[in-house]
Amino acid sequence: MTRGLHAGFALALLAGCGPVEEPDANKSIVFQGNADELIVPKPVPETNIANMAEVAEPAVNLAPDGLGLVLPTGATRHVTFGAQRDVATRAIAAALGSPIEEGDNQECGAGALSFASFRGGLGLYFDDGKFVGWNLDGRDGGRFATAAGIGIGSTRKQLESATAVKIEDSTLGIEFSAGDLSGLLSSRDPDGEITNLWAGATCIAR
């Protein structure tokens, strides 16, 4: 009789507590940066998937006022110039992995800047803890592009079809500007290709 009472009491306690809510592994981590909200999918544990290559990752888009993070759902969050350094770095790391190099450059044209370099030749620049510019070096094979599809390897013809462009010879080579976006062309010919892209404050030596 005593055993039965104890068992009934235990069942009543369990029923009163209700089920314990398990954390949802698919929920997103939310970063607050500048005026925008950056939503980065939680990493999927390697033990839970058969092929890491099949797991969708955020993609990075180039923009004249910063960078765009395109989520697997198709939604886009912007990392604009002025965002806090840690917010910008974590957002881009969600797509490209941790920076391969970080440091300070005292000889930038815009003054001393800090930087974080990612795979694919993408570099982020910071001034006083704020994201102020990015640079893309085409030698590292990064497949990044603007919302209009302009990236390393795009031709002058494609560039001029997407936006108004000013081209001039500079100490860097054949330099172009398209609004707040700048870069270099391999030649002035219509099929001359973009070799470098940048926006904002950078450490490009002139």
PDB file of C-alpha atoms in Angstrom:
ATOM      1  CA  MET A   1       0.000   0.000   0.000  1.00  0.00           C
ATOM      2  CA  THR A   2       2.829   2.408   0.885  1.00  0.00           C
ATOM      3  CA  ARG A   3       4.628   1.622  -2.385  1.00  0.00           C
ATOM      4  CA  GLY A   4       1.447   2.440  -4.361  1.00  0.00           C
ATOM      5  CA  LEU A   5       1.038   5.801  -2.632  1.00  0.00           C
ATOM      6  CA  HIS A   6       4.642   6.727  -3.344  1.00  0.00           C
ATOM      7  CA  ALA A   7       4.262   5.790  -7.038  1.00  0.00           C
ATOM      8  CA  GLY A   8       1.043   7.794  -7.382  1.00  0.00           C
ATOM      9  CA  PHE A   9       2.619  10.812  -5.716  1.00  0.00           C
ATOM     10  CA  ALA A  10       5.614  10.662  -8.096  1.00  0.00           C
ATOM     11  CA  LEU A  11       3.333  10.477 -11.143  1.00  0.00           C
ATOM     12  CA  ALA A  12       1.369  13.486  -9.915  1.00  0.00           C
ATOM     13  CA  LEU A  13       4.561  15.510  -9.556  1.00  0.00           C
ATOM     14  CA  LEU A  14       5.683  14.600 -13.077  1.00  0.00           C
ATOM     15  CA  ALA A  15       2.310  15.539 -14.539  1.00  0.00           C
ATOM     16  CA  GLY A  16       2.395  18.909 -12.777  1.00  0.00           C
ATOM     17  CA  CYS A  17       5.840  19.776 -14.080  1.00  0.00           C
ATOM     18  CA  GLY A  18       4.925  19.208 -17.756  1.00  0.00           C
ATOM     19  CA  PRO A  19       7.417  18.426 -20.505  1.00  0.00           C
ATOM     20  CA  VAL A  20      10.796  20.145 -20.406  1.00  0.00           C
ATOM     21  CA  GLU A  21      11.298  22.289 -23.528  1.00  0.00           C
ATOM     22  CA  GLU A  22      14.416  21.243 -25.376  1.00  0.00           C
ATOM     23  CA  PRO A  23      16.486  23.956 -27.121  1.00  0.00           C
ATOM     24  CA  ASP A  24      15.817  24.143 -30.850  1.00  0.00           C
ATOM     25  CA  ALA A  25      19.100  23.493 -32.663  1.00  0.00           C
ATOM     26  CA  ASN A  26      17.694  25.149 -35.776  1.00  0.00           C
ATOM     27  CA  LYS A  27      16.969  28.505 -34.143  1.00  0.00           C
ATOM     28  CA  SER A  28      19.117  31.416 -35.202  1.00  0.00           C
ATOM     29  CA  ILE A  29      21.599  33.435 -33.244  1.00  0.00           C
ATOM     30  CA  VAL A  30      20.738  37.126 -33.427  1.00  0.00           C
ATOM     31  CA  PHE A  31      23.402  39.838 -33.391  1.00  0.00           C
ATOM     32  CA  GLN A  32      22.530  43.482 -32.835  1.00  0.00           C
ATOM     33  CA  GLY A  33      24.680  45.800 -34.911  1.00  0.00           C
ATOM     34  CA  ASN A  34      24.388  49.485 -35.808  1.00  0.00           C
ATOM     35  CA  ALA A  35      20.755  49.870 -36.885  1.00  0.00           C
ATOM     36  CA  ASP A  36      20.421  46.470 -38.497  1.00  0.00           C
ATOM     37  CA  GLU A  37      19.746  43.022 -37.103  1.00  0.00           C
ATOM     38  CA  LEU A  38      22.058  40.250 -38.248  1.00  0.00           C
ATOM     39  CA  ILE A  39      20.604  36.753 -38.118  1.00  0.00           C
ATOM     40  CA  VAL A  40      23.116  33.948 -38.445  1.00  0.00           C
ATOM     41  CA  PRO A  41      22.045  30.286 -38.561  1.00  0.00           C
ATOM     42  CA  LYS A  42      23.419  28.120 -35.782  1.00  0.00           C
ATOM     43  CA  PRO A  43      26.221  25.822 -36.957  1.00  0.00           C
ATOM     44  CA  VAL A  44      25.096  22.235 -37.528  1.00  0.00           C
ATOM     45  CA  PRO A  45      27.136  19.730 -35.462  1.00  0.00           C
ATOM     46  CA  GLU A  46      29.364  17.662 -37.737  1.00  0.00           C
ATOM     47  CA  THR A  47      28.179  14.436 -36.135  1.00  0.00           C
ATOM     48  CA  ASN A  48      24.587  15.163 -37.225  1.00  0.00           C
ATOM     49  CA  ILE A  49      25.206  15.396 -40.966  1.00  0.00           C
ATOM     50  CA  ALA A  50      26.479  13.008 -43.582  1.00  0.00           C
ATOM     51  CA  ASN A  51      28.183  15.558 -45.826  1.00  0.00           C
ATOM     52  CA  MET A  52      29.305  19.003 -44.639  1.00  0.00           C
ATOM     53  CA  ALA A  53      29.413  20.244 -48.248  1.00  0.00           C
ATOM     54  CA  GLU A  54      25.647  19.811 -48.497  1.00  0.00           C
ATOM     55  CA  VAL A  55      24.918  22.164 -45.578  1.00  0.00           C
ATOM     56  CA  ALA A  56      23.822  25.605 -46.789  1.00  0.00           C
ATOM     57  CA  GLU A  57      25.878  28.511 -45.495  1.00  0.00           C
ATOM     58  CA  PRO A  58      25.245  32.254 -45.648  1.00  0.00           C
ATOM     59  CA  ALA A  59      26.776  33.930 -48.709  1.00  0.00           C
ATOM     60  CA  VAL A  60      28.470  37.327 -48.833  1.00  0.00           C
ATOM     61  CA  ASN A  61      27.395  40.061 -51.265  1.00  0.00           C
ATOM     62  CA  LEU A  62      29.458  43.171 -51.989  1.00  0.00           C
ATOM     63  CA  ALA A  63      27.860  46.595 -51.525  1.00  0.00           C
ATOM     64  CA  PRO A  64      29.075  50.209 -51.786  1.00  0.00           C
ATOM     65  CA  ASP A  65      28.011  50.860 -48.172  1.00  0.00           C
ATOM     66  CA  GLY A  66      29.225  47.596 -46.621  1.00  0.00           C
ATOM     67  CA  LEU A  67      28.532  43.906 -47.131  1.00  0.00           C
ATOM     68  CA  GLY A  68      25.398  41.815 -47.431  1.00  0.00           C
ATOM     69  CA  LEU A  69      24.844  38.460 -45.754  1.00  0.00           C
ATOM     70  CA  VAL A  70      22.488  36.260 -47.793  1.00  0.00           C
ATOM     71  CA  LEU A  71      20.961  33.535 -45.621  1.00  0.00           C
ATOM     72  CA  PRO A  72      20.038  30.035 -46.884  1.00  0.00           C
ATOM     73  CA  THR A  73      16.382  31.129 -46.684  1.00  0.00           C
ATOM     74  CA  GLY A  74      17.070  33.861 -49.232  1.00  0.00           C
ATOM     75  CA  ALA A  75      16.731  36.674 -46.691  1.00  0.00           C
ATOM     76  CA  THR A  76      19.469  39.318 -46.669  1.00  0.00           C
ATOM     77  CA  ARG A  77      20.938  41.210 -43.738  1.00  0.00           C
ATOM     78  CA  HIS A  78      23.258  44.181 -44.278  1.00  0.00           C
ATOM     79  CA  VAL A  79      26.507  44.802 -42.406  1.00  0.00           C
ATOM     80  CA  THR A  80      26.813  48.521 -43.098  1.00  0.00           C
ATOM     81  CA  PHE A  81      29.783  50.789 -42.536  1.00  0.00           C
ATOM     82  CA  GLY A  82      29.624  52.021 -38.963  1.00  0.00           C
ATOM     83  CA  ALA A  83      28.731  48.626 -37.494  1.00  0.00           C
ATOM     84  CA  GLN A  84      30.738  47.492 -34.476  1.00  0.00           C
ATOM     85  CA  ARG A  85      33.855  45.507 -35.343  1.00  0.00           C
ATOM     86  CA  ASP A  86      32.824  42.355 -33.456  1.00  0.00           C
ATOM     87  CA  VAL A  87      29.375  42.355 -35.062  1.00  0.00           C
ATOM     88  CA  ALA A  88      30.774  42.707 -38.585  1.00  0.00           C
ATOM     89  CA  THR A  89      33.501  40.124 -38.017  1.00  0.00           C
ATOM     90  CA  ARG A  90      31.142  37.507 -36.543  1.00  0.00           C
ATOM     91  CA  ALA A  91      28.611  38.023 -39.324  1.00  0.00           C
ATOM     92  CA  ILE A  92      31.156  37.473 -42.112  1.00  0.00           C
ATOM     93  CA  ALA A  93      32.782  34.603 -40.184  1.00  0.00           C
ATOM     94  CA  ALA A  94      29.401  32.811 -40.267  1.00  0.00           C
ATOM     95  CA  ALA A  95      29.824  32.555 -44.046  1.00  0.00           C
ATOM     96  CA  LEU A  96      33.601  32.377 -44.503  1.00  0.00           C
ATOM     97  CA  GLY A  97      34.953  30.964 -41.258  1.00  0.00           C
ATOM     98  CA  SER A  98      37.212  32.735 -38.793  1.00  0.00           C
ATOM     99  CA  PRO A  99      39.587  35.439 -40.083  1.00  0.00           C
ATOM    100  CA  ILE A 100      42.872  34.037 -41.362  1.00  0.00           C
ATOM    101  CA  GLU A 101      44.717  37.160 -40.219  1.00  0.00           C
ATOM    102  CA  GLU A 102      43.992  40.188 -38.038  1.00  0.00           C
ATOM    103  CA  GLY A 103      46.135  43.179 -37.218  1.00  0.00           C
ATOM    104  CA  ASP A 104      46.812  46.897 -37.631  1.00  0.00           C
ATOM    105  CA  ASN A 105      48.223  48.848 -40.565  1.00  0.00           C
ATOM    106  CA  GLN A 106      49.771  52.210 -39.732  1.00  0.00           C
ATOM    107  CA  GLU A 107      50.422  53.211 -43.363  1.00  0.00           C
ATOM    108  CA  CYS A 108      46.910  53.460 -44.820  1.00  0.00           C
ATOM    109  CA  GLY A 109      45.967  56.473 -46.900  1.00  0.00           C
ATOM    110  CA  ALA A 110      42.993  57.096 -44.616  1.00  0.00           C
ATOM    111  CA  GLY A 111      45.212  56.835 -41.519  1.00  0.00           C
ATOM    112  CA  ALA A 112      45.949  53.851 -39.288  1.00  0.00           C
ATOM    113  CA  LEU A 113      43.326  51.116 -39.706  1.00  0.00           C
ATOM    114  CA  SER A 114      42.780  47.679 -38.201  1.00  0.00           C
ATOM    115  CA  PHE A 115      41.922  44.785 -40.487  1.00  0.00           C
ATOM    116  CA  ALA A 116      40.574  41.248 -40.613  1.00  0.00           C
ATOM    117  CA  SER A 117      41.375  39.088 -43.646  1.00  0.00           C
ATOM    118  CA  PHE A 118      39.109  36.206 -44.685  1.00  0.00           C
ATOM    119  CA  ARG A 119      39.497  33.383 -47.191  1.00  0.00           C
ATOM    120  CA  GLY A 120      38.778  34.276 -50.790  1.00  0.00           C
ATOM    121  CA  GLY A 121      40.725  37.542 -50.592  1.00  0.00           C
ATOM    122  CA  LEU A 122      38.112  39.555 -48.684  1.00  0.00           C
ATOM    123  CA  GLY A 123      39.482  42.052 -46.189  1.00  0.00           C
ATOM    124  CA  LEU A 124      37.502  44.158 -43.701  1.00  0.00           C
ATOM    125  CA  TYR A 125      38.856  47.453 -42.326  1.00  0.00           C
ATOM    126  CA  PHE A 126      38.071  49.105 -39.006  1.00  0.00           C
ATOM    127  CA  ASP A 127      38.634  52.533 -37.502  1.00  0.00           C
ATOM    128  CA  ASP A 128      38.095  53.120 -33.787  1.00  0.00           C
ATOM    129  CA  GLY A 129      36.258  49.801 -33.472  1.00  0.00           C
ATOM    130  CA  LYS A 130      33.873  50.491 -36.382  1.00  0.00           C
ATOM    131  CA  PHE A 131      33.594  48.760 -39.774  1.00  0.00           C
ATOM    132  CA  VAL A 132      34.676  51.358 -42.364  1.00  0.00           C
ATOM    133  CA  GLY A 133      35.674  49.545 -45.564  1.00  0.00           C
ATOM    134  CA  TRP A 134      36.346  46.343 -47.454  1.00  0.00           C
ATOM    135  CA  ASN A 135      38.748  45.211 -50.164  1.00  0.00           C
ATOM    136  CA  LEU A 136      38.636  42.192 -52.473  1.00  0.00           C
ATOM    137  CA  ASP A 137      41.835  40.870 -54.017  1.00  0.00           C
ATOM    138  CA  GLY A 138      41.055  38.791 -57.090  1.00  0.00           C
ATOM    139  CA  ARG A 139      44.249  36.767 -56.818  1.00  0.00           C
ATOM    140  CA  ASP A 140      42.704  34.643 -54.077  1.00  0.00           C
ATOM    141  CA  GLY A 141      39.799  33.412 -56.187  1.00  0.00           C
ATOM    142  CA  GLY A 142      36.940  34.679 -54.038  1.00  0.00           C
ATOM    143  CA  ARG A 143      33.580  34.343 -55.804  1.00  0.00           C
ATOM    144  CA  PHE A 144      31.883  37.396 -54.356  1.00  0.00           C
ATOM    145  CA  ALA A 145      29.621  39.757 -56.289  1.00  0.00           C
ATOM    146  CA  THR A 146      27.326  42.746 -55.930  1.00  0.00           C
ATOM    147  CA  ALA A 147      23.548  42.419 -56.048  1.00  0.00           C
ATOM    148  CA  ALA A 148      23.850  43.220 -59.779  1.00  0.00           C
ATOM    149  CA  GLY A 149      26.245  40.304 -60.279  1.00  0.00           C
ATOM    150  CA  ILE A 150      29.442  42.366 -60.616  1.00  0.00           C
ATOM    151  CA  GLY A 151      32.543  40.742 -59.164  1.00  0.00           C
ATOM    152  CA  ILE A 152      36.096  39.693 -59.886  1.00  0.00           C
ATOM    153  CA  GLY A 153      36.248  38.547 -63.516  1.00  0.00           C
ATOM    154  CA  SER A 154      33.287  40.648 -64.665  1.00  0.00           C
ATOM    155  CA  THR A 155      34.103  42.562 -67.867  1.00  0.00           C
ATOM    156  CA  ARG A 156      34.054  46.296 -68.482  1.00  0.00           C
ATOM    157  CA  LYS A 157      31.050  45.731 -70.753  1.00  0.00           C
ATOM    158  CA  GLN A 158      29.159  43.953 -67.968  1.00  0.00           C
ATOM    159  CA  LEU A 159      30.134  46.653 -65.472  1.00  0.00           C
ATOM    160  CA  GLU A 160      28.922  49.468 -67.717  1.00  0.00           C
ATOM    161  CA  SER A 161      25.685  47.593 -68.396  1.00  0.00           C
ATOM    162  CA  ALA A 162      24.987  47.513 -64.657  1.00  0.00           C
ATOM    163  CA  THR A 163      25.925  51.068 -63.634  1.00  0.00           C
ATOM    164  CA  ALA A 164      27.482  54.364 -64.685  1.00  0.00           C
ATOM    165  CA  VAL A 165      31.275  54.053 -64.617  1.00  0.00           C
ATOM    166  CA  LYS A 166      34.203  56.485 -64.617  1.00  0.00           C
ATOM    167  CA  ILE A 167      37.544  55.062 -65.801  1.00  0.00           C
ATOM    168  CA  GLU A 168      40.971  56.670 -65.445  1.00  0.00           C
ATOM    169  CA  ASP A 169      44.642  55.774 -65.324  1.00  0.00           C
ATOM    170  CA  SER A 170      46.123  55.950 -61.826  1.00  0.00           C
ATOM    171  CA  THR A 171      49.212  54.796 -59.975  1.00  0.00           C
ATOM    172  CA  LEU A 172      47.335  51.550 -59.335  1.00  0.00           C
ATOM    173  CA  GLY A 173      46.568  50.853 -62.992  1.00  0.00           C
ATOM    174  CA  ILE A 174      43.293  51.208 -64.900  1.00  0.00           C
ATOM    175  CA  GLU A 175      41.042  52.343 -62.075  1.00  0.00           C
ATOM    176  CA  PHE A 176      37.278  52.721 -62.189  1.00  0.00           C
ATOM    177  CA  SER A 177      34.657  54.151 -59.891  1.00  0.00           C
ATOM    178  CA  ALA A 178      30.962  53.341 -59.960  1.00  0.00           C
ATOM    179  CA  GLY A 179      29.389  55.523 -57.313  1.00  0.00           C
ATOM    180  CA  ASP A 180      30.977  54.479 -54.004  1.00  0.00           C
ATOM    181  CA  LEU A 181      32.333  51.233 -55.477  1.00  0.00           C
ATOM    182  CA  SER A 182      35.864  51.243 -56.940  1.00  0.00           C
ATOM    183  CA  GLY A 183      38.215  48.758 -58.555  1.00  0.00           C
ATOM    184  CA  LEU A 184      40.768  47.920 -61.213  1.00  0.00           C
ATOM    185  CA  LEU A 185      40.412  46.600 -64.775  1.00  0.00           C
ATOM    186  CA  SER A 186      42.910  44.447 -66.633  1.00  0.00           C
ATOM    187  CA  SER A 187      42.454  46.654 -69.742  1.00  0.00           C
ATOM    188  CA  ARG A 188      40.245  49.380 -71.196  1.00  0.00           C
ATOM    189  CA  ASP A 189      38.819  46.958 -73.770  1.00  0.00           C
ATOM    190  CA  PRO A 190      35.145  45.918 -73.449  1.00  0.00           C
ATOM    191  CA  ASP A 191      36.345  42.451 -72.421  1.00  0.00           C
ATOM    192  CA  GLY A 192      38.856  43.810 -69.889  1.00  0.00           C
ATOM    193  CA  GLU A 193      38.177  42.098 -66.552  1.00  0.00           C
ATOM    194  CA  ILE A 194      37.821  43.416 -63.001  1.00  0.00           C
ATOM    195  CA  THR A 195      40.840  42.325 -60.951  1.00  0.00           C
ATOM    196  CA  ASN A 196      40.192  44.180 -57.671  1.00  0.00           C
ATOM    197  CA  LEU A 197      37.207  45.751 -55.898  1.00  0.00           C
ATOM    198  CA  TRP A 198      36.865  47.937 -52.823  1.00  0.00           C
ATOM    199  CA  ALA A 199      34.574  50.360 -51.010  1.00  0.00           C
ATOM    200  CA  GLY A 200      34.898  52.686 -48.030  1.00  0.00           C
ATOM    201  CA  ALA A 201      38.227  53.320 -46.264  1.00  0.00           C
ATOM    202  CA  THR A 202      40.944  50.811 -47.183  1.00  0.00           C
ATOM    203  CA  CYS A 203      44.707  50.319 -47.096  1.00  0.00           C
ATOM    204  CA  ILE A 204      45.318  50.355 -50.845  1.00  0.00           C
ATOM    205  CA  ALA A 205      48.782  51.839 -51.416  1.00  0.00           C
ATOM    206  CA  ARG A 206      48.957  54.504 -54.130  1.00  0.00           C
TER     207      ARG A 206
END
